[in-house]
Coordinates of C-alpha atoms and ligand atoms in Angstrom, one line a residue:
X1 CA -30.0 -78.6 24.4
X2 CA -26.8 -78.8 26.7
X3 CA -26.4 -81.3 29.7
X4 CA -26.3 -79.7 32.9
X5 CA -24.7 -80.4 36.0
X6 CA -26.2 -81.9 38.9
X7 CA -24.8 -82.8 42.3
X8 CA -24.6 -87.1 42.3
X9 CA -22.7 -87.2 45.6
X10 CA -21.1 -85.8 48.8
X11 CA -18.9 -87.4 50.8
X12 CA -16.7 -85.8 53.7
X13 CA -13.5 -86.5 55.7
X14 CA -12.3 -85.0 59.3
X15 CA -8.9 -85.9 60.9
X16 CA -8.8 -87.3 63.5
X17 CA -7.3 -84.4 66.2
X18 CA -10.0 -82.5 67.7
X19 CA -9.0 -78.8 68.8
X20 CA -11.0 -77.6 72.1
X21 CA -11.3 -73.5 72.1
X22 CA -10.6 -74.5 75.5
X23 CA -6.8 -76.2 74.6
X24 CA -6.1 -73.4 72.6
X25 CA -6.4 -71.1 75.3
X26 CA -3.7 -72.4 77.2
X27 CA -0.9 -71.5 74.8
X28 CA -2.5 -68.6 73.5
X29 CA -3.9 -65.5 74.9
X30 CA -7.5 -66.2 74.5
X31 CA -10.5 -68.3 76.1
X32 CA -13.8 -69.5 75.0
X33 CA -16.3 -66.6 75.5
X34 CA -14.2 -64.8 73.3
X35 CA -13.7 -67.3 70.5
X36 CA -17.5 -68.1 70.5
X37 CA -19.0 -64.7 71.0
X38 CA -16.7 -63.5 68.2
X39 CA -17.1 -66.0 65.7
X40 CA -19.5 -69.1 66.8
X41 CA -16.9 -71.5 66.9
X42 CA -16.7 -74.2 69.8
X43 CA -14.0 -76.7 68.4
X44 CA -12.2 -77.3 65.0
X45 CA -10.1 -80.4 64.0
X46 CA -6.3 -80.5 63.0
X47 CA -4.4 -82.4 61.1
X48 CA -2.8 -85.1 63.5
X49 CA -0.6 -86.2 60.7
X50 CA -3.1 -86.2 57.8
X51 CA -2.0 -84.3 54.7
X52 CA -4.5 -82.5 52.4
X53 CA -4.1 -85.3 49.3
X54 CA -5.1 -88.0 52.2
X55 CA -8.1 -85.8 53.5
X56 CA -9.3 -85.3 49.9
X57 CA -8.8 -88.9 48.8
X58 CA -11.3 -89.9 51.6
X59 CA -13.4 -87.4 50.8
X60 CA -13.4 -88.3 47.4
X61 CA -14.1 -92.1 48.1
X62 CA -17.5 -91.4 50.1
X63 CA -18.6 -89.4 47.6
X64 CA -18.2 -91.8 44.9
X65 CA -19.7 -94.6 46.9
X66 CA -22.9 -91.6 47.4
X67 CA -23.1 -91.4 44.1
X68 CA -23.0 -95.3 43.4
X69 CA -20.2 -94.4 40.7
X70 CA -16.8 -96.0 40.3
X71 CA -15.3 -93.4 37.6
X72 CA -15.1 -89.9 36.6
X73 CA -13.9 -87.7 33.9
X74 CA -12.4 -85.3 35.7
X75 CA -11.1 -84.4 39.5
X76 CA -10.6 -80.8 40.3
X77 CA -9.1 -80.3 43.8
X78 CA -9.6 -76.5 45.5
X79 CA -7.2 -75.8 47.8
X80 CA -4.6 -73.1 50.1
X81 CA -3.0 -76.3 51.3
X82 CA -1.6 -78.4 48.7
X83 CA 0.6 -81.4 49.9
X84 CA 3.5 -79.5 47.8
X85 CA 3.8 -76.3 45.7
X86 CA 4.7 -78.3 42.9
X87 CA 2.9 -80.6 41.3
X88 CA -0.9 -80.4 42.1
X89 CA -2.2 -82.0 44.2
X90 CA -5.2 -83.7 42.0
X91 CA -3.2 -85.8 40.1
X92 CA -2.2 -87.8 42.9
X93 CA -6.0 -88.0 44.5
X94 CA -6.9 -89.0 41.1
X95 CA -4.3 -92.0 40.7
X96 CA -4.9 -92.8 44.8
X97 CA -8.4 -93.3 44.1
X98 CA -8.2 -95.8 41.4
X99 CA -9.2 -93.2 38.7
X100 CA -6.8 -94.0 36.2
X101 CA -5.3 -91.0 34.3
X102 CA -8.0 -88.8 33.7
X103 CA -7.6 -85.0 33.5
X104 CA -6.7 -83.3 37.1
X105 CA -5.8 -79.9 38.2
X106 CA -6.5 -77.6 41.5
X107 CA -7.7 -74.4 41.9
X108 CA -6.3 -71.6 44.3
X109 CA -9.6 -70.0 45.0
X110 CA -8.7 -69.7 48.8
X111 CA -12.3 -69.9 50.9
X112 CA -14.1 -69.5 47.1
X113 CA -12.6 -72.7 46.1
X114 CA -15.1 -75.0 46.2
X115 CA -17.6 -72.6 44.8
X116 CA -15.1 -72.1 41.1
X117 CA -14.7 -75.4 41.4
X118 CA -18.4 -75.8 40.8
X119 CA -18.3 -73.4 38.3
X120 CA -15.5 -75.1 36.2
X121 CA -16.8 -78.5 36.4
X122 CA -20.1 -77.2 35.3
X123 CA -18.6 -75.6 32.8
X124 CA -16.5 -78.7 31.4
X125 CA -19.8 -80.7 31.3
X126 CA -21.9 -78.2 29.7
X127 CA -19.5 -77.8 27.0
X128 CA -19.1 -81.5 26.3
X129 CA -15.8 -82.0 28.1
X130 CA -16.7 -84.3 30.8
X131 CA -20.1 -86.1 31.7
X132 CA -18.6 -86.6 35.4
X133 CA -16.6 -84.5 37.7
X134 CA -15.4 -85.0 41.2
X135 CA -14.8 -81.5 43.0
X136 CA -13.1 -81.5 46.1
X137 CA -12.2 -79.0 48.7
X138 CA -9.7 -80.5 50.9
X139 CA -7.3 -78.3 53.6
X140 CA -5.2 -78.7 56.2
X141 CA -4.6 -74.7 57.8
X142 CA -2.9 -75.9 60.7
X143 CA 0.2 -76.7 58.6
X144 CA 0.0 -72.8 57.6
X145 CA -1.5 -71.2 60.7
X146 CA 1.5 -69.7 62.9
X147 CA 1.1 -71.1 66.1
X148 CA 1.7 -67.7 68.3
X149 CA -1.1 -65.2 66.1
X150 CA -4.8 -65.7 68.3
X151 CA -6.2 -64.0 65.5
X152 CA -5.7 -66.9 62.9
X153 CA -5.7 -70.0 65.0
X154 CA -8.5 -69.7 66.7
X155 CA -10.9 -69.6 63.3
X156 CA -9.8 -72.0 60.6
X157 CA -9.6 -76.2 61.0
X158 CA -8.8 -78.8 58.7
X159 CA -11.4 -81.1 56.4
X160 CA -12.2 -82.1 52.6
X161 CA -15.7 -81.9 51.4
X162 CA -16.1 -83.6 48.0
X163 CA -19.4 -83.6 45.5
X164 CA -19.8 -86.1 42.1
X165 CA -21.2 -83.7 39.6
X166 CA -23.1 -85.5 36.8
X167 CA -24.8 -84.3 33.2
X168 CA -28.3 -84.3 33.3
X169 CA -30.9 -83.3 31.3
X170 CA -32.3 -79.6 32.8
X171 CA -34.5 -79.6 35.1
X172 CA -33.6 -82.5 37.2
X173 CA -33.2 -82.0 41.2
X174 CA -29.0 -81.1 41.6
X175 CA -28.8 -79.3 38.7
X176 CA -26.6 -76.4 39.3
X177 CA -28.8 -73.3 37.6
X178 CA -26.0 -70.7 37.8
X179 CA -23.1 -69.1 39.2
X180 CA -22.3 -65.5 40.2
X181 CA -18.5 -65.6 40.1
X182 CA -15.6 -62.4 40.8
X183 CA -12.2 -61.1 42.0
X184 CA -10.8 -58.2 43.4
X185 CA -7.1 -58.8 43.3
X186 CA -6.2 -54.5 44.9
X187 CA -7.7 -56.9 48.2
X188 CA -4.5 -59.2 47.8
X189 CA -3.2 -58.7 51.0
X190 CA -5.9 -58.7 53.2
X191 CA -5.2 -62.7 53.3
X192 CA -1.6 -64.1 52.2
X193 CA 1.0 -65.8 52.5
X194 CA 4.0 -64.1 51.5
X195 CA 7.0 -66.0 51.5
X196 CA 7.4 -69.4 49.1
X197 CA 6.3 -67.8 46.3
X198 CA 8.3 -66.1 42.8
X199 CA 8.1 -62.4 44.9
X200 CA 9.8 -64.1 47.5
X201 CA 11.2 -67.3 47.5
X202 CA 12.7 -67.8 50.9
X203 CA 11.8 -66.4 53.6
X204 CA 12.4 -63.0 54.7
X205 CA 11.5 -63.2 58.4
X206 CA 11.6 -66.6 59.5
X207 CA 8.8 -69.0 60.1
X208 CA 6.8 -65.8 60.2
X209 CA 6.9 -65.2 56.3
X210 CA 5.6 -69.0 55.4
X211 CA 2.5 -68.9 57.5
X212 CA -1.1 -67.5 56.6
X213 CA -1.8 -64.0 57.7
X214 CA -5.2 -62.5 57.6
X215 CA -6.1 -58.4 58.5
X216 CA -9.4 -59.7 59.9
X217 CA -11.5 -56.6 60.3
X218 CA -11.2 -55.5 56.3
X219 CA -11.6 -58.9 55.4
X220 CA -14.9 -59.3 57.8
X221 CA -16.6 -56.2 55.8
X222 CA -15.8 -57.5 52.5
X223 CA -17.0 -61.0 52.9
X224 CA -20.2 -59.1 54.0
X225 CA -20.5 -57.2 51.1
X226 CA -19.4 -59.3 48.7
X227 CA -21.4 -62.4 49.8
X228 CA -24.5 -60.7 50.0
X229 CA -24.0 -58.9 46.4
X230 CA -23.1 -62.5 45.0
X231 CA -26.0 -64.1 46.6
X232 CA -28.3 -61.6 45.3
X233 CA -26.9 -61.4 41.5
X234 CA -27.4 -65.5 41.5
X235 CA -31.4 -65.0 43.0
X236 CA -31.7 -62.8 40.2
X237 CA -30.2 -64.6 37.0
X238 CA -32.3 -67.5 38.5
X239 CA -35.1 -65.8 38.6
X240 CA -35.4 -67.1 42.4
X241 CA -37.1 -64.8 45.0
X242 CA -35.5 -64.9 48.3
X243 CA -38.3 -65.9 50.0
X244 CA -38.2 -68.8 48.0
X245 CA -34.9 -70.4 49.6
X246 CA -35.0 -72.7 52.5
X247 CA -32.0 -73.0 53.2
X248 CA -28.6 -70.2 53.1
X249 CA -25.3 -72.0 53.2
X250 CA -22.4 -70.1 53.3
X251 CA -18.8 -70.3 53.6
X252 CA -18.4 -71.0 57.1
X253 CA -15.8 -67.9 58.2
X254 CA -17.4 -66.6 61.0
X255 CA -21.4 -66.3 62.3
X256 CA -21.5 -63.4 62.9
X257 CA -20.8 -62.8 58.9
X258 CA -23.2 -65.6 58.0
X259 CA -25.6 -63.6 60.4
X260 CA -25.3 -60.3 58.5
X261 CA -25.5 -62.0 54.6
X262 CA -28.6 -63.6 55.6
X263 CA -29.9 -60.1 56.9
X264 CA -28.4 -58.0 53.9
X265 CA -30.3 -60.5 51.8
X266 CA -33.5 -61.1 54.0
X267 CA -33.3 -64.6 54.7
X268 CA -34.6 -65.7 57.8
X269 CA -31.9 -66.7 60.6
X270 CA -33.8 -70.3 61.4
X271 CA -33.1 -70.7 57.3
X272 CA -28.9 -70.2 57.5
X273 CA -26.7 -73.4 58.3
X274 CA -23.8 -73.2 60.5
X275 CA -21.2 -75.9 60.6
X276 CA -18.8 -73.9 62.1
X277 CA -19.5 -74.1 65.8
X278 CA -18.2 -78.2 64.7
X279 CA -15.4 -77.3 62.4
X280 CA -13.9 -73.8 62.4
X281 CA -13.7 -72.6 58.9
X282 CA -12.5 -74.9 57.0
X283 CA -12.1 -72.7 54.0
X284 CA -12.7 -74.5 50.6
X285 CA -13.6 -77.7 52.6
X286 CA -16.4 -75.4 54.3
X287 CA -19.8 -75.3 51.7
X288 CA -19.7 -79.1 51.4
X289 CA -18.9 -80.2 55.6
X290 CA -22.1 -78.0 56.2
X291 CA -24.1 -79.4 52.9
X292 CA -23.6 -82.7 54.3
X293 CA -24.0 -81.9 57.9
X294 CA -27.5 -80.2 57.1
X295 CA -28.4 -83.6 54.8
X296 CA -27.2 -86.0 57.3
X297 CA -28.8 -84.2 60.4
X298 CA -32.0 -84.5 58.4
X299 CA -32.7 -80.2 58.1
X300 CA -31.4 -80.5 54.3
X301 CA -34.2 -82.5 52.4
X302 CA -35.0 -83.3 48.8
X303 CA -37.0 -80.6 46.9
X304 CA -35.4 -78.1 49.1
X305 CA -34.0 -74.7 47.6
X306 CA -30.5 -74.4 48.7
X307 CA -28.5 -71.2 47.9
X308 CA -24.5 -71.6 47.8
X309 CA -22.2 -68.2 48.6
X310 CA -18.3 -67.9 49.3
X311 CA -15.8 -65.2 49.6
X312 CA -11.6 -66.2 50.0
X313 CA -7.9 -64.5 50.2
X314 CA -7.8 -63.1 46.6
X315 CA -10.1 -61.6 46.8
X316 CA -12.7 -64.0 45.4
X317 CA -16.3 -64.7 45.8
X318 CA -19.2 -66.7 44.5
X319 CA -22.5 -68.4 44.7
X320 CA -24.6 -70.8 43.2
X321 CA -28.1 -72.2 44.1
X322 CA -29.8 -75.5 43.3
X323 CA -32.4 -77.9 44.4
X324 CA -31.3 -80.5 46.6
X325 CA -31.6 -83.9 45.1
X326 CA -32.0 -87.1 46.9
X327 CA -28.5 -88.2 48.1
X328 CA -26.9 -89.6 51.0
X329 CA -24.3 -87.4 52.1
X330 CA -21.0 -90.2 53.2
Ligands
COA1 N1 -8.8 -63.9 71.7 C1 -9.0 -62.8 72.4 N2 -8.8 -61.6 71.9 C2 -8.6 -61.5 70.6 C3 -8.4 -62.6 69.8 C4 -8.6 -63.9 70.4 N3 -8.5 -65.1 69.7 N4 -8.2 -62.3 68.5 C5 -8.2 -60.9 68.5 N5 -8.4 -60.5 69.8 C6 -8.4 -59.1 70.3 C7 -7.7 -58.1 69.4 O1 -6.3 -58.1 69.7 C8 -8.3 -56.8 69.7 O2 -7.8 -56.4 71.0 P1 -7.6 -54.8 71.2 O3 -9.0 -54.2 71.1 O4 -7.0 -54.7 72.6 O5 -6.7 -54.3 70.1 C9 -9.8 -57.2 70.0 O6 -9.8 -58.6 70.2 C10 -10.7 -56.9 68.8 O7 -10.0 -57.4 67.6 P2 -10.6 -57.3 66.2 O8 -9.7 -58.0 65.2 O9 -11.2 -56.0 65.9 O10 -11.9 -58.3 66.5 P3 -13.1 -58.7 65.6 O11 -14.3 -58.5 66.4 O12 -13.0 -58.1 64.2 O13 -12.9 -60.3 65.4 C11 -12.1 -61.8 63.8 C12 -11.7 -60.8 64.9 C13 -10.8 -62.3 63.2 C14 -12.8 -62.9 64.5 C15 -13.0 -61.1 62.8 O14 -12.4 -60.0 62.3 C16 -13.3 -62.0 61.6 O15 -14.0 -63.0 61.7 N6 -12.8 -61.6 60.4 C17 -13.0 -62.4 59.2 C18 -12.2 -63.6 59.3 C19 -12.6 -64.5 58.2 O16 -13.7 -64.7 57.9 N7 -11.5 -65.0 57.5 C20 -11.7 -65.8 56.4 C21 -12.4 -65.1 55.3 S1 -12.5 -66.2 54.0

C-alpha cells in the first residue's frame, strides 16, 4: 500500500511590529468598533523590515526542530508575497535553512495556499517522490496593501506558518485522509493585483496599480459558499460525520465568515478556532498560526479530529481533515 502523509511538525514566525486597530485609525478613516464588529480582528503584525523568505525561514526552522528532523526532500513555499517576482522564493528558504539542494518551488494559491500546498506535498509522497516535505505559508501583505484603502488594511497581517509532512504507514495520527481542492478563475478579479504582471507590466496608475485590491462583499459570499461546499465534499470522501469534528479551522479572513461555514456546515461555534482577533488574516500563513495557536493554548489535543478549509484571490478553495498527532507546535 502507498505511504501517506502525516503532519511531523509546526513551527510559526511573527515580525516583530505589532499593528493596534487603534494606530490604524489615526491615518485612516476607521476605528475599532468597526474593525472588530466587522471582522473580529483586534491587532495584526507588520513587517518591520522582515521579508517573506526571512519569515518563512523561521518558520521553517521551528518546525524542523518540532519534528526532531534535520532534512527534507522537498520545501514548497505558498505565497502572494514573494521576496521577488523572479526567482521563487523556496529555493532560497531551502539553501538558508541548511537544506542543501533539494527540489523547491512555491505556489500562488493566494489564502488557499497552504491548503494546495498540502495537497502537493501529499501527493509527492504518496507517489514515491519525497518521504519528507516542508510546506510553508509565509506573507508579508503590508508590502502590498496600499496604505490609503480602509477596506484592505485593516484585515490582512504578516506571518509564516510551516508543517513537516512525513510518509507514514495509514492509519497513523497526522495522516492527511483527503483533500477537496477547486478554482474558479471568471472570480479573477474579485482579489488582484493588477500591475507587475505580463497584462501589464508597469504600472498604469501609479502606486495604485502595484498594490492588492480586494471587492470585499463578493468575495465575503463566495468564501461562504465555497468553504462550506469544500468542507462538506471532504466530510464525505472521509466518510466523517460532522458531528464527529472537534475542532473547525479555517482560513482566518474574517469571523463573521468562519461564523457562517461553521453554521452552513453545523458545527458548533465553541468547536471553530479563531486566530484572527491576534493576527488579521494572514492569508496562506493563516491555517497553520491558528493550528499552532489551538495546540500551544492547549484546546488542540492529540486524538482530536481537526477539519482544514480555505478559500483565496483566484478564486481557489480547499480542505482537508486529519487527526491531530502528538506535536509540539514551535
Ligand atoms: N472602517 C470603517 N468603515 C469601513 C471600513 C473600515 N475599515 N471599510 C469599509 N467601510 C465602510 C464602507 O465604505 C461602507 O460604507 P458605506 O455604507 O458608506 O458605503 C460600509 O463600511 C460597508 O462596507 P462593506 O464593504 O459593505 O462592509 P462589509 O460589512 O462587507 O465588510 C469587509 C467589509 C471587507 C470586512 C468584508 O466584506 C469582508 O470581510 N470581506 C471578505 C474579505 C476577505 O475575507 N478577504 C480575503 C478572502 S481570502
Amino acid at each position: 500500500m502507498n505511504a501517506i502523509a502525516a503532519l511531523a511538525g509546526l513551527g510559526t514566525a511573527l515580525p516583530s511590529r505589532r499593528v493596534t486597530n487603534e494606530e490604524l485609525s489615526r491615518s485612516l478613516d476607521t476605528d475599532d468598533e468597526w474593525i472588530q464588529s466587522r471582522t473580529g480582528i483586534k491587532q495584526r503584525f507588520w513587517s518591520a523590515g522582515e521579508t517573506t523568505s526571512d519569515l518563512a525561514v523561521e518558520a521553517g526552522r521551528n518546525a524542523l526542530s518540532s519534528a526532531a528532523m534535520d532534512t527534507v526532500d522537498l520545501l514548497i513555499v505558498a505565497t502572494t508575497t514573494p521576496d521577488h517576482p523572479c526567482p521563487a522564493t523556496a529555493p532560497d528558504v531551502t539553501s538558508r535553512l541548511g537544506l542543501g539542494t533539494v527540489a523547491a518551488y512555491d505556489i500562488a494559491a493566494v489564502c488557499s495556499g497552504f491548503v494546495y500546498g498540502l495537497a502537493s506535498a501529499a501527493a509527492h509522497i504518496a507517489a514515491g517522490l519525497a518521504g519528507s516535505v516542508l510546506v510553508i505559508g509565509a506573507e508579508t501583505y503590508s508590502t502590498i496593501l496600499d496604505p490609503d484603502d480602509r477596506t484592505t488594511s485593516v484585515i490582512f497581517g504578516d506571518g509564516a506558518g510551516a508543517a513537516v509532512l512525513r510518509a507514514t504507514a495509514p492509519g497513523s495520527p497526522g495522516c492527511l485522509l483527503g483533500f477537496d481542492l477547486g478554482s474558479d478563475g471568471s472570480l479573477k478579479d474579485l482579489i488582484t493585483i493588477p500591475d507587475g504582471g505580463s497584462r501589464q507590466r508597469t504600472s498604469r496608475s501609479g502606486p495604485t496599480g502595484t498594490y492588492f485590491t480586494m471587492q470585499g462583499r463578493p468575495v465575503f459570499r463566495h468564501a461562504v459558499d465555497r468553504m462550506t461546499e469544500s468542507a462538506g465534499a471532504v466530510l464525505d470522501k472521509t466518510g466523517w460525520s460532522v458531528e464527529s469534528v472537534d475542532w473547525f479551522v479555517g482560513h482566518q479572513a474574517n469571523a463573521r465568515i468562519l461564523r457562517a461555514v461553521a453554521d452552513g456546515l453545523g458545527v458548533k461555534s465553541d468547536r471553530v478556532i479563531i486566530d484572527l482577533d491576534r493576527v488579521g488574516n494572514t492569508s496562506a500563513a493563516s491555517i497553520p498560526l491558528a493550528l499552532a495557536r489551538a495546540a500551544t493554548e492547549g484546546n488542540l489535543v492529540p486524538g482530536d479530529r481537526v477539519l482544514l478549509s480555505a478559500f483565496g484571490g483566484g478564486a481557489t478553495w480547499g480542505s482537508t481533515v486529519l487527526v491531530w498527532p502528538d506535536i509540539s507546535a514551535l
